């Protein structure tokens, strides 16, 4: 199993602050996906990164895939309470059939 | 409305009970998955079905038995569970099992408590 380590595990910030969360592995992934899970709901896909060094932006969220395709980061600018949730990264498993997930970063943004 | 519907949302069962979790997707996808989500652990892949055929069984105990009668429906039959099986069980679907270009669409899960 290819392990994905996410950090920090928990993050509590105030509205308007910037933050970065990380997803690291010793394995190379063909792609990584980021999901957000809100309480009482299932994870929802935010973005997929495929190419080493790739940067994708989704409004205030910026996703980066490491050059060696072993790590990824998510940067949120001017966080809002609506950004609260569990952020999960996931990579394609060795079998190619399904995703391996990290434990996630639990983010709380207070007004 | 996520396109993937799971029932029931909550389930409490004793260790000797038999129950089933149901998942239905209205997205026209061909692959369906069961994941287990426990506190402080990564999502654990349990089973994968592609075109109704099981393609992955991730060393899941036999007290969990999946069934996929067609590409739109997926069941997880439960019997003689243990308290450590208490978790959120998530169903997901994707167009195919080629995950990098087929993101998962999750249901909202069944919160299972085994007493």
Coordinates of N, CA and C in Angstrom, one line a residue:
Chain A
X1 N 0.9 -1.2 0.0 CA 0.0 0.0 0.0 C 0.9 1.2 0.0
X2 N 0.6 2.2 -0.9 CA 1.3 3.4 -0.9 C 0.7 4.4 0.1
X3 N 1.6 4.8 1.1 CA 1.1 5.6 2.2 C 1.2 7.1 1.8
X4 N 0.1 7.8 2.2 CA 0.1 9.3 2.1 C 0.0 9.9 3.5
X5 N 1.0 10.8 3.8 CA 1.0 11.5 5.1 C 0.5 12.9 4.9
X6 N -0.5 13.3 5.6 CA -1.0 14.6 5.5 C -0.7 15.4 6.8
X7 N -0.3 16.7 6.6 CA 0.0 17.5 7.8 C -0.5 19.0 7.5
X8 N -0.8 19.7 8.5 CA -1.0 19.2 9.9 C -2.3 18.4 10.0
X9 N -2.4 17.7 11.1 CA -3.6 16.8 11.3 C -4.8 17.7 11.6
X10 N -4.6 18.8 12.4 CA -5.7 19.7 12.7 C -5.2 21.1 12.5
X11 N -6.0 22.0 12.1 CA -5.7 23.4 11.9 C -6.9 24.3 12.2
X12 N -6.7 25.2 13.2 CA -7.8 26.2 13.5 C -7.3 27.6 13.3
X13 N -8.0 28.3 12.4 CA -7.5 29.6 12.1 C -8.7 30.6 12.1
X14 N -8.4 31.9 12.0 CA -9.5 32.9 11.9 C -9.7 33.3 10.5
X15 N -10.9 33.7 10.2 CA -11.3 34.2 8.9 C -10.3 35.2 8.4
X16 N -9.9 35.1 7.1 CA -9.0 36.0 6.5 C -7.6 35.6 6.5
X17 N -7.2 34.6 7.3 CA -5.8 34.1 7.3 C -5.6 33.2 6.1
X18 N -4.3 33.0 5.8 CA -3.8 32.1 4.8 C -3.3 30.8 5.4
X19 N -3.4 29.7 4.7 CA -2.9 28.5 5.2 C -2.4 27.5 4.1
X20 N -1.6 26.6 4.5 CA -1.1 25.6 3.6 C -1.1 24.2 4.2
X21 N -1.7 23.2 3.6 CA -1.7 21.9 4.1 C -0.9 21.0 3.1
X22 N -0.3 19.9 3.6 CA 0.6 19.1 2.8 C 0.2 17.7 2.7
X23 N 0.6 17.1 1.6 CA 0.4 15.6 1.4 C 1.7 15.0 0.9
X24 N 2.3 14.1 1.6 CA 3.6 13.6 1.3 C 3.6 12.1 1.2
X25 N 4.5 11.6 0.4 CA 4.6 10.1 0.3 C 6.1 9.8 -0.2
X26 N 6.5 8.6 0.1 CA 7.8 8.1 -0.4 C 7.6 7.5 -1.8
X27 N 6.4 7.3 -2.2 CA 6.1 6.7 -3.5 C 5.7 7.7 -4.5
X28 N 5.9 7.3 -5.8 CA 5.5 8.2 -6.9 C 4.1 7.8 -7.3
X29 N 3.3 8.8 -7.5 CA 1.9 8.6 -7.9 C 1.7 9.2 -9.3
X30 N 0.9 8.5 -10.1 CA 0.6 9.0 -11.5 C -0.2 10.2 -11.4
X31 N -1.0 10.4 -10.3 CA -1.8 11.6 -10.1 C -2.2 11.6 -8.7
X32 N -2.6 12.8 -8.2 CA -3.2 13.0 -6.9 C -4.5 13.7 -7.0
X33 N -5.4 13.4 -6.1 CA -6.7 14.1 -6.1 C -6.8 14.7 -4.7
X34 N -7.5 15.8 -4.6 CA -7.8 16.5 -3.3 C -9.3 16.5 -3.2
X35 N -9.8 16.1 -2.0 CA -11.2 16.1 -1.7 C -11.5 16.9 -0.5
X36 N -12.7 17.5 -0.3 CA -13.1 18.1 0.9 C -14.4 17.4 1.4
X37 N -14.3 17.1 2.7 CA -15.5 16.4 3.3 C -16.0 17.3 4.4
X38 N -17.3 17.6 4.3 CA -17.9 18.4 5.4 C -18.7 17.5 6.3
X39 N -18.9 17.9 7.5 CA -19.5 17.0 8.5 C -20.8 16.4 8.0
X40 N -21.0 15.1 8.2 CA -22.2 14.5 7.8 C -22.4 14.2 6.3
X41 N -21.3 14.5 5.6 CA -21.4 14.3 4.1 C -20.2 13.4 3.7
X42 N -20.3 13.0 2.4 CA -19.1 12.3 1.8 C -18.1 13.2 1.2
X43 N -16.9 12.8 0.9 CA -15.9 13.6 0.3 C -16.4 14.1 -1.1
X44 N -16.0 15.3 -1.4 CA -16.3 15.9 -2.8 C -15.0 16.3 -3.4
X45 N -14.8 15.9 -4.7 CA -13.5 16.2 -5.4 C -13.4 17.7 -5.6
X46 N -12.1 18.1 -5.3 CA -11.8 19.5 -5.6 C -11.0 19.6 -6.8
X47 N -9.9 18.8 -7.0 CA -9.1 18.9 -8.1 C -8.3 17.6 -8.3
X48 N -7.8 17.4 -9.5 CA -6.8 16.3 -9.8 C -5.6 16.9 -10.4
X49 N -4.4 16.6 -9.9 CA -3.2 17.0 -10.5 C -2.4 15.8 -11.1
X50 N -1.9 16.0 -12.2 CA -1.3 14.8 -13.0 C 0.1 15.0 -13.3
X51 N 0.5 16.2 -13.7 CA 1.9 16.5 -14.2 C 2.8 17.0 -13.1
X52 N 4.0 16.5 -12.9 CA 4.9 17.0 -11.9 C 5.1 18.5 -12.1
X53 N 5.1 19.2 -11.0 CA 5.2 20.7 -11.0 C 4.0 21.4 -11.3
X54 N 2.9 20.7 -11.6 CA 1.6 21.4 -12.0 C 1.1 22.2 -10.9
X55 N 0.5 23.3 -11.3 CA -0.2 24.2 -10.3 C -1.6 24.5 -10.9
X56 N -2.6 24.2 -10.0 CA -4.0 24.5 -10.4 C -4.6 25.4 -9.4
X57 N -5.5 26.3 -9.9 CA -6.1 27.2 -9.0 C -7.6 27.1 -9.1
X58 N -8.3 27.1 -7.9 CA -9.7 27.0 -7.9 C -10.2 28.1 -6.9
X59 N -10.5 29.3 -7.5 CA -10.8 30.5 -6.7 C -9.7 30.8 -5.7
X60 N -9.9 30.7 -4.4 CA -8.9 31.0 -3.4 C -8.0 29.8 -3.1
X61 N -8.2 28.7 -3.7 CA -7.4 27.5 -3.4 C -6.4 27.3 -4.5
X62 N -5.2 27.0 -4.1 CA -4.1 26.7 -5.1 C -3.5 25.4 -4.7
X63 N -3.4 24.5 -5.7 CA -2.9 23.2 -5.6 C -1.7 23.0 -6.4
X64 N -0.7 22.3 -5.7 CA 0.6 22.1 -6.4 C 1.0 20.7 -6.3
X65 N 1.5 20.1 -7.4 CA 2.0 18.7 -7.4 C 3.5 18.8 -7.5
X66 N 4.2 18.1 -6.6 CA 5.7 18.2 -6.6 C 6.3 17.7 -7.9
X67 N 7.5 18.2 -8.2 CA 8.2 17.8 -9.4 C 8.3 16.3 -9.6
X68 N 8.6 15.7 -8.4 CA 8.9 14.2 -8.4 C 7.6 13.4 -8.3
X69 N 6.5 14.1 -8.2 CA 5.1 13.5 -8.1 C 5.0 12.6 -6.9
X70 N 5.7 13.0 -5.8 CA 5.6 12.3 -4.5 C 4.8 13.1 -3.5
X71 N 4.6 14.4 -3.8 CA 4.0 15.3 -2.7 C 3.1 16.3 -3.4
X72 N 2.2 16.9 -2.6 CA 1.3 17.9 -3.1 C 1.0 18.9 -2.0
X73 N 0.6 20.1 -2.3 CA 0.2 21.0 -1.3 C -1.1 21.8 -1.7
X74 N -1.8 22.2 -0.7 CA -3.0 23.0 -0.9 C -2.9 24.3 -0.1
X75 N -2.9 25.4 -0.8 CA -2.8 26.7 -0.2 C -4.2 27.4 -0.3
X76 N -4.7 27.9 0.8 CA -5.9 28.7 0.8 C -5.6 30.1 1.2
X77 N -6.1 31.0 0.4 CA -5.9 32.4 0.6 C -7.2 33.0 1.2
X78 N -7.0 33.8 2.3 CA -8.1 34.5 2.9 C -9.2 33.5 3.2
X79 N -8.9 32.6 4.1 CA -9.9 31.5 4.5 C -11.2 32.1 5.0
X80 N -12.3 31.4 4.6 CA -13.6 31.7 5.1 C -14.2 30.6 5.9
X81 N -15.2 30.8 6.7 CA -15.8 29.8 7.5 C -16.4 28.6 6.6
X82 N -16.7 28.9 5.4 CA -17.2 27.9 4.4 C -16.1 27.0 4.0
X83 N -14.9 27.3 4.3 CA -13.7 26.4 3.9 C -13.6 25.3 5.0
X84 N -14.3 25.4 6.1 CA -14.2 24.4 7.2 C -14.5 23.0 6.6
X85 N -13.7 22.0 7.0 CA -13.9 20.7 6.6 C -12.7 19.8 6.7
X86 N -12.8 18.6 6.3 CA -11.7 17.6 6.3 C -11.1 17.6 4.8
X87 N -9.9 17.9 4.7 CA -9.2 17.9 3.4 C -8.4 16.6 3.2
X88 N -8.8 15.9 2.2 CA -8.2 14.6 2.0 C -7.4 14.6 0.7
X89 N -6.2 14.0 0.7 CA -5.5 13.8 -0.6 C -5.5 12.3 -0.9
X90 N -5.5 11.9 -2.2 CA -5.6 10.5 -2.6 C -4.8 10.3 -3.8
X91 N -4.2 9.1 -3.9 CA -3.4 8.7 -5.1 C -3.8 7.4 -5.6
X92 N -3.6 7.2 -6.9 CA -4.0 5.9 -7.5 C -3.2 4.8 -6.9
X93 N -3.9 3.7 -6.5 CA -3.2 2.6 -5.9 C -2.4 1.8 -6.9
X94 N -1.5 0.9 -6.4 CA -0.7 0.1 -7.3 C -1.5 -0.7 -8.3
X95 N -2.7 -1.2 -7.8 CA -3.5 -2.0 -8.7 C -4.1 -1.2 -9.8
X96 N -4.1 0.2 -9.6 CA -4.7 1.0 -10.6 C -6.2 1.1 -10.6
X97 N -6.8 0.3 -9.6 CA -8.3 0.2 -9.6 C -8.9 1.3 -8.7
X98 N -8.2 1.7 -7.7 CA -8.9 2.6 -6.7 C -7.8 3.5 -6.1
X99 N -8.3 4.4 -5.2 CA -7.5 5.4 -4.6 C -7.1 5.0 -3.2
X100 N -5.8 5.4 -2.8 CA -5.4 5.3 -1.4 C -5.5 6.7 -0.9
X101 N -6.0 6.9 0.3 CA -6.3 8.2 0.9 C -5.3 8.4 2.1
X102 N -5.0 9.7 2.3 CA -4.3 10.1 3.6 C -5.4 10.2 4.7
X103 N -4.9 10.5 5.9 CA -5.8 10.6 7.1 C -6.6 12.0 7.0
X104 N -6.0 12.9 6.3 CA -6.7 14.2 6.1 C -6.2 15.3 7.1
X105 N -6.5 16.5 6.7 CA -6.3 17.7 7.6 C -7.7 18.2 7.9
X106 N -7.9 18.3 9.2 CA -9.2 18.9 9.6 C -9.0 20.4 9.9
X107 N -9.7 21.2 9.1 CA -9.6 22.6 9.1 C -10.8 23.3 9.7
X108 N -10.6 24.2 10.6 CA -11.7 25.0 11.2 C -11.4 26.4 11.0
X109 N -12.3 27.1 10.4 CA -12.1 28.6 10.2 C -13.2 29.3 10.9
X110 N -12.8 30.1 11.9 CA -13.8 30.8 12.7 C -14.0 32.2 12.3
X111 N -15.2 32.8 12.4 CA -15.4 34.2 12.0 C -14.7 35.2 12.8
Chain B
X1 N -28.3 16.7 -3.3 CA -28.4 15.5 -4.1 C -27.0 15.2 -4.7
X2 N -26.4 14.1 -4.2 CA -25.0 13.8 -4.7 C -25.0 12.9 -5.9
X3 N -26.1 12.2 -6.2 CA -26.1 11.3 -7.3 C -25.8 9.9 -6.8
X4 N -25.3 9.8 -5.6 CA -25.0 8.5 -4.9 C -25.8 8.5 -3.6
X5 N -26.7 7.6 -3.5 CA -27.6 7.6 -2.3 C -27.3 6.4 -1.5
X6 N -27.1 6.6 -0.2 CA -26.9 5.5 0.8 C -28.0 5.4 1.8
X7 N -28.4 4.2 2.1 CA -29.4 4.0 3.2 C -29.0 2.8 4.0
X8 N -29.3 2.8 5.3 CA -29.8 3.9 6.0 C -28.6 4.9 6.3
X9 N -28.9 6.1 6.8 CA -27.9 7.0 7.2 C -27.2 6.7 8.5
X10 N -28.0 6.1 9.4 CA -27.5 5.6 10.7 C -28.0 4.2 11.0
X11 N -27.2 3.4 11.6 CA -27.6 2.0 11.9 C -26.9 1.6 13.2
X12 N -27.7 1.1 14.1 CA -27.2 0.6 15.4 C -27.5 -0.9 15.4
X13 N -26.5 -1.8 15.6 CA -26.8 -3.2 15.6 C -26.0 -3.9 16.6
X14 N -26.6 -5.0 17.1 CA -25.9 -5.9 18.0 C -24.9 -6.8 17.3
X15 N -24.0 -7.4 18.1 CA -23.0 -8.2 17.5 C -23.6 -9.5 16.8
X16 N -24.8 -9.9 17.2 CA -25.3 -11.1 16.6 C -26.3 -10.8 15.4
X17 N -26.6 -9.5 15.2 CA -27.5 -9.1 14.2 C -27.0 -9.4 12.7
X18 N -27.9 -9.4 11.8 CA -27.6 -9.3 10.4 C -28.3 -8.1 9.8
X19 N -27.6 -7.3 9.1 CA -28.1 -6.1 8.4 C -27.4 -5.9 7.1
X20 N -28.0 -5.0 6.3 CA -27.4 -4.7 5.0 C -27.4 -3.2 4.8
X21 N -26.3 -2.7 4.2 CA -26.2 -1.4 3.7 C -26.5 -1.3 2.2
X22 N -27.2 -0.3 1.8 CA -27.5 -0.1 0.4 C -27.0 1.1 -0.2
X23 N -26.5 1.0 -1.4 CA -26.0 2.1 -2.2 C -26.6 2.1 -3.6
X24 N -27.0 3.3 -4.1 CA -27.6 3.4 -5.4 C -27.0 4.6 -6.1
X25 N -26.6 4.5 -7.3 CA -26.0 5.6 -8.0 C -26.8 5.9 -9.3
X26 N -27.1 7.2 -9.6 CA -27.9 7.6 -10.7 C -27.0 8.3 -11.8
X27 N -25.7 8.0 -11.8 CA -24.8 8.7 -12.6 C -24.4 8.0 -13.9
X28 N -24.9 6.8 -14.0 CA -24.5 6.0 -15.2 C -23.1 5.4 -15.1
X29 N -22.5 5.3 -13.9 CA -21.1 4.9 -13.7 C -21.1 3.3 -13.8
X30 N -19.9 2.8 -14.1 CA -19.7 1.4 -14.2 C -18.9 0.8 -13.0
X31 N -18.3 1.6 -12.2 CA -17.5 1.1 -11.1 C -18.1 1.6 -9.8
X32 N -18.1 0.7 -8.8 CA -18.6 1.1 -7.4 C -17.7 0.6 -6.4
X33 N -17.7 1.3 -5.2 CA -16.7 1.0 -4.2 C -17.3 1.1 -2.8
X34 N -16.8 0.3 -1.9 CA -17.1 0.5 -0.5 C -15.8 0.9 0.2
X35 N -15.9 2.0 1.0 CA -14.8 2.5 1.8 C -15.3 2.5 3.3
X36 N -14.3 2.3 4.2 CA -14.6 2.4 5.7 C -13.8 3.6 6.2
X37 N -14.5 4.5 6.9 CA -13.9 5.7 7.5 C -14.0 5.6 9.0
X38 N -12.8 5.5 9.6 CA -12.8 5.4 11.1 C -12.0 6.6 11.6
X39 N -12.2 7.0 12.8 CA -11.5 8.2 13.4 C -10.0 7.9 13.4
X40 N -9.3 8.9 13.0 CA -7.8 8.9 13.1 C -7.2 7.9 12.1
X41 N -7.9 7.4 11.1 CA -7.4 6.5 10.2 C -7.7 7.0 8.8
X42 N -6.9 6.6 7.8 CA -7.3 7.0 6.4 C -8.5 6.2 6.0
X43 N -9.2 6.7 4.9 CA -10.2 5.9 4.3 C -9.7 4.6 3.9
X44 N -10.3 3.5 4.3 CA -9.8 2.2 3.9 C -10.7 1.6 2.8
X45 N -10.1 1.3 1.7 CA -10.8 0.6 0.6 C -11.2 -0.8 1.0
X46 N -12.4 -1.1 0.8 CA -12.9 -2.5 1.2 C -13.1 -3.3 -0.1
X47 N -13.9 -2.9 -1.0 CA -14.3 -3.6 -2.2 C -14.4 -2.7 -3.4
X48 N -14.1 -3.3 -4.6 CA -14.3 -2.6 -5.8 C -15.0 -3.5 -6.8
X49 N -16.0 -2.9 -7.4 CA -16.7 -3.6 -8.5 C -16.6 -2.8 -9.8
X50 N -16.4 -3.5 -10.9 CA -16.3 -2.9 -12.2 C -17.2 -3.7 -13.1
X51 N -18.2 -3.1 -13.7 CA -19.2 -3.8 -14.5 C -19.7 -5.0 -13.8
X52 N -20.1 -4.9 -12.5 CA -20.7 -5.9 -11.7 C -19.7 -7.0 -11.2
X53 N -18.5 -6.9 -11.7 CA -17.5 -7.9 -11.3 C -16.6 -7.4 -10.2
X54 N -16.4 -8.2 -9.2 CA -15.5 -7.7 -8.1 C -14.1 -7.8 -8.6
X55 N -13.4 -6.6 -8.5 CA -12.0 -6.5 -9.0 C -11.0 -6.4 -7.8
X56 N -11.5 -6.0 -6.7 CA -10.6 -5.9 -5.5 C -11.3 -6.2 -4.2
X57 N -10.7 -7.0 -3.4 CA -11.1 -7.3 -2.0 C -9.9 -7.0 -1.2
X58 N -10.0 -6.0 -0.4 CA -8.8 -5.5 0.3 C -8.6 -6.2 1.6
X59 N -8.5 -7.5 1.6 CA -8.4 -8.3 2.9 C -9.4 -8.0 3.9
X60 N -10.6 -7.9 3.5 CA -11.7 -7.6 4.4 C -12.2 -8.9 5.0
X61 N -12.5 -8.8 6.4 CA -13.0 -10.0 7.0 C -14.3 -10.5 6.4
X62 N -14.6 -11.8 6.5 CA -15.7 -12.4 5.8 C -17.1 -12.0 6.5
X63 N -17.0 -11.4 7.6 CA -18.3 -10.9 8.2 C -18.9 -9.7 7.4
X64 N -18.1 -9.2 6.4 CA -18.6 -8.2 5.5 C -18.7 -8.9 4.1
X65 N -19.9 -8.9 3.5 CA -20.1 -9.5 2.3 C -20.7 -8.6 1.3
X66 N -20.0 -8.2 0.2 CA -20.6 -7.3 -0.8 C -21.5 -8.0 -1.8
X67 N -22.4 -7.3 -2.4 CA -23.2 -7.8 -3.5 C -23.4 -6.6 -4.5
X68 N -23.2 -6.9 -5.8 CA -23.4 -5.9 -6.8 C -24.3 -6.5 -7.9
X69 N -25.6 -6.4 -7.8 CA -26.5 -7.0 -8.7 C -26.5 -6.4 -10.1
X70 N -26.2 -5.1 -10.1 CA -26.1 -4.4 -11.4 C -25.2 -3.1 -11.2
X71 N -24.9 -2.4 -12.2 CA -23.9 -1.3 -12.1 C -24.4 -0.2 -11.3
X72 N -25.7 -0.1 -11.0 CA -26.3 1.0 -10.3 C -26.5 0.7 -8.8
X73 N -26.4 -0.5 -8.4 CA -26.7 -0.9 -7.0 C -25.6 -1.7 -6.4
X74 N -25.3 -1.4 -5.1 CA -24.2 -2.1 -4.4 C -24.7 -2.3 -2.9
X75 N -24.5 -3.4 -2.4 CA -24.9 -3.8 -1.0 C -23.7 -4.2 -0.2
X76 N -23.8 -4.0 1.1 CA -22.8 -4.6 2.0 C -23.6 -5.3 3.1
X77 N -23.5 -6.6 3.1 CA -24.2 -7.4 4.0 C -23.3 -7.6 5.3
X78 N -23.9 -7.4 6.4 CA -23.1 -7.4 7.7 C -23.7 -8.5 8.6
X79 N -22.8 -9.3 9.2 CA -23.2 -10.3 10.2 C -22.1 -10.6 11.2
X80 N -22.5 -10.8 12.4 CA -21.6 -11.0 13.5 C -20.5 -10.1 13.6
X81 N -20.8 -8.8 13.5 CA -19.8 -7.7 13.6 C -19.2 -7.6 15.0
X82 N -18.1 -6.9 15.0 CA -17.4 -6.5 16.3 C -17.5 -5.0 16.6
X83 N -17.4 -4.6 17.8 CA -17.5 -3.2 18.1 C -16.5 -2.4 17.3
X84 N -15.3 -2.9 17.0 CA -14.3 -2.1 16.3 C -14.7 -1.9 14.8
X85 N -15.8 -2.5 14.4 CA -16.3 -2.3 13.0 C -17.2 -1.0 13.0
X86 N -17.5 -0.4 14.1 CA -18.2 0.8 14.2 C -17.4 1.9 13.4
X87 N -18.1 2.5 12.4 CA -17.4 3.5 11.5 C -18.4 4.1 10.6
X88 N -17.9 5.0 9.8 CA -18.7 5.5 8.7 C -18.4 4.7 7.4
X89 N -19.4 4.1 6.8 CA -19.2 3.3 5.6 C -19.7 4.1 4.4
X90 N -18.7 4.4 3.5 CA -18.9 5.2 2.4 C -19.0 4.4 1.1
X91 N -20.0 4.7 0.3 CA -20.1 4.1 -1.1 C -19.6 5.2 -2.0
X92 N -19.0 4.8 -3.1 CA -18.6 5.7 -4.2 C -18.8 5.0 -5.5
X93 N -18.8 5.9 -6.5 CA -18.9 5.4 -7.9 C -18.0 6.2 -8.8
X94 N -17.6 5.6 -9.9 CA -16.8 6.4 -10.9 C -17.1 5.8 -12.3
X95 N -16.9 6.6 -13.4 CA -17.2 6.0 -14.7 C -16.5 4.7 -15.0
X96 N -15.2 4.6 -14.6 CA -14.5 3.4 -14.8 C -13.6 3.3 -13.6
X97 N -12.8 2.2 -13.5 CA -11.9 2.1 -12.4 C -10.5 2.7 -12.7
X98 N -10.4 3.4 -13.8 CA -9.1 4.1 -14.1 C -9.2 5.5 -13.3
X99 N -8.7 5.4 -12.1 CA -9.1 6.5 -11.1 C -8.5 7.9 -11.5
X100 N -7.4 8.0 -12.1 CA -6.8 9.3 -12.3 C -7.6 10.2 -13.2
X101 N -8.4 9.6 -14.0 CA -9.3 10.5 -14.8 C -10.7 10.1 -14.6
X102 N -11.0 9.4 -13.5 CA -12.3 9.0 -13.1 C -12.5 9.3 -11.6
X103 N -12.7 10.5 -11.3 CA -12.8 10.8 -9.8 C -14.0 10.1 -9.2
X104 N -13.9 9.9 -7.9 CA -14.9 9.2 -7.2 C -16.0 10.2 -6.8
X105 N -17.3 9.7 -6.9 CA -18.4 10.4 -6.4 C -18.9 9.6 -5.2
X106 N -18.9 10.3 -4.0 CA -19.3 9.6 -2.8 C -20.7 9.8 -2.4
X107 N -21.3 8.9 -1.7 CA -22.5 9.1 -1.0 C -22.2 9.7 0.3
X108 N -23.3 10.0 1.1 CA -23.1 10.6 2.4 C -22.8 9.6 3.6
X109 N -22.8 8.4 3.2 CA -22.3 7.4 4.2 C -23.4 6.8 5.1
X110 N -23.1 5.7 5.7 CA -24.0 5.1 6.7 C -23.1 5.1 8.0
X111 N -23.6 5.7 9.0 CA -22.9 5.7 10.3 C -23.3 4.5 11.1
X112 N -22.4 3.5 11.2 CA -22.7 2.2 11.9 C -22.1 2.2 13.3
X113 N -23.0 1.8 14.2 CA -22.5 1.5 15.6 C -22.8 0.1 15.9
X114 N -21.8 -0.6 16.4 CA -22.0 -2.0 16.8 C -21.9 -2.1 18.3
X115 N -23.0 -2.6 18.9 CA -23.0 -2.6 20.4 C -22.8 -4.0 20.9

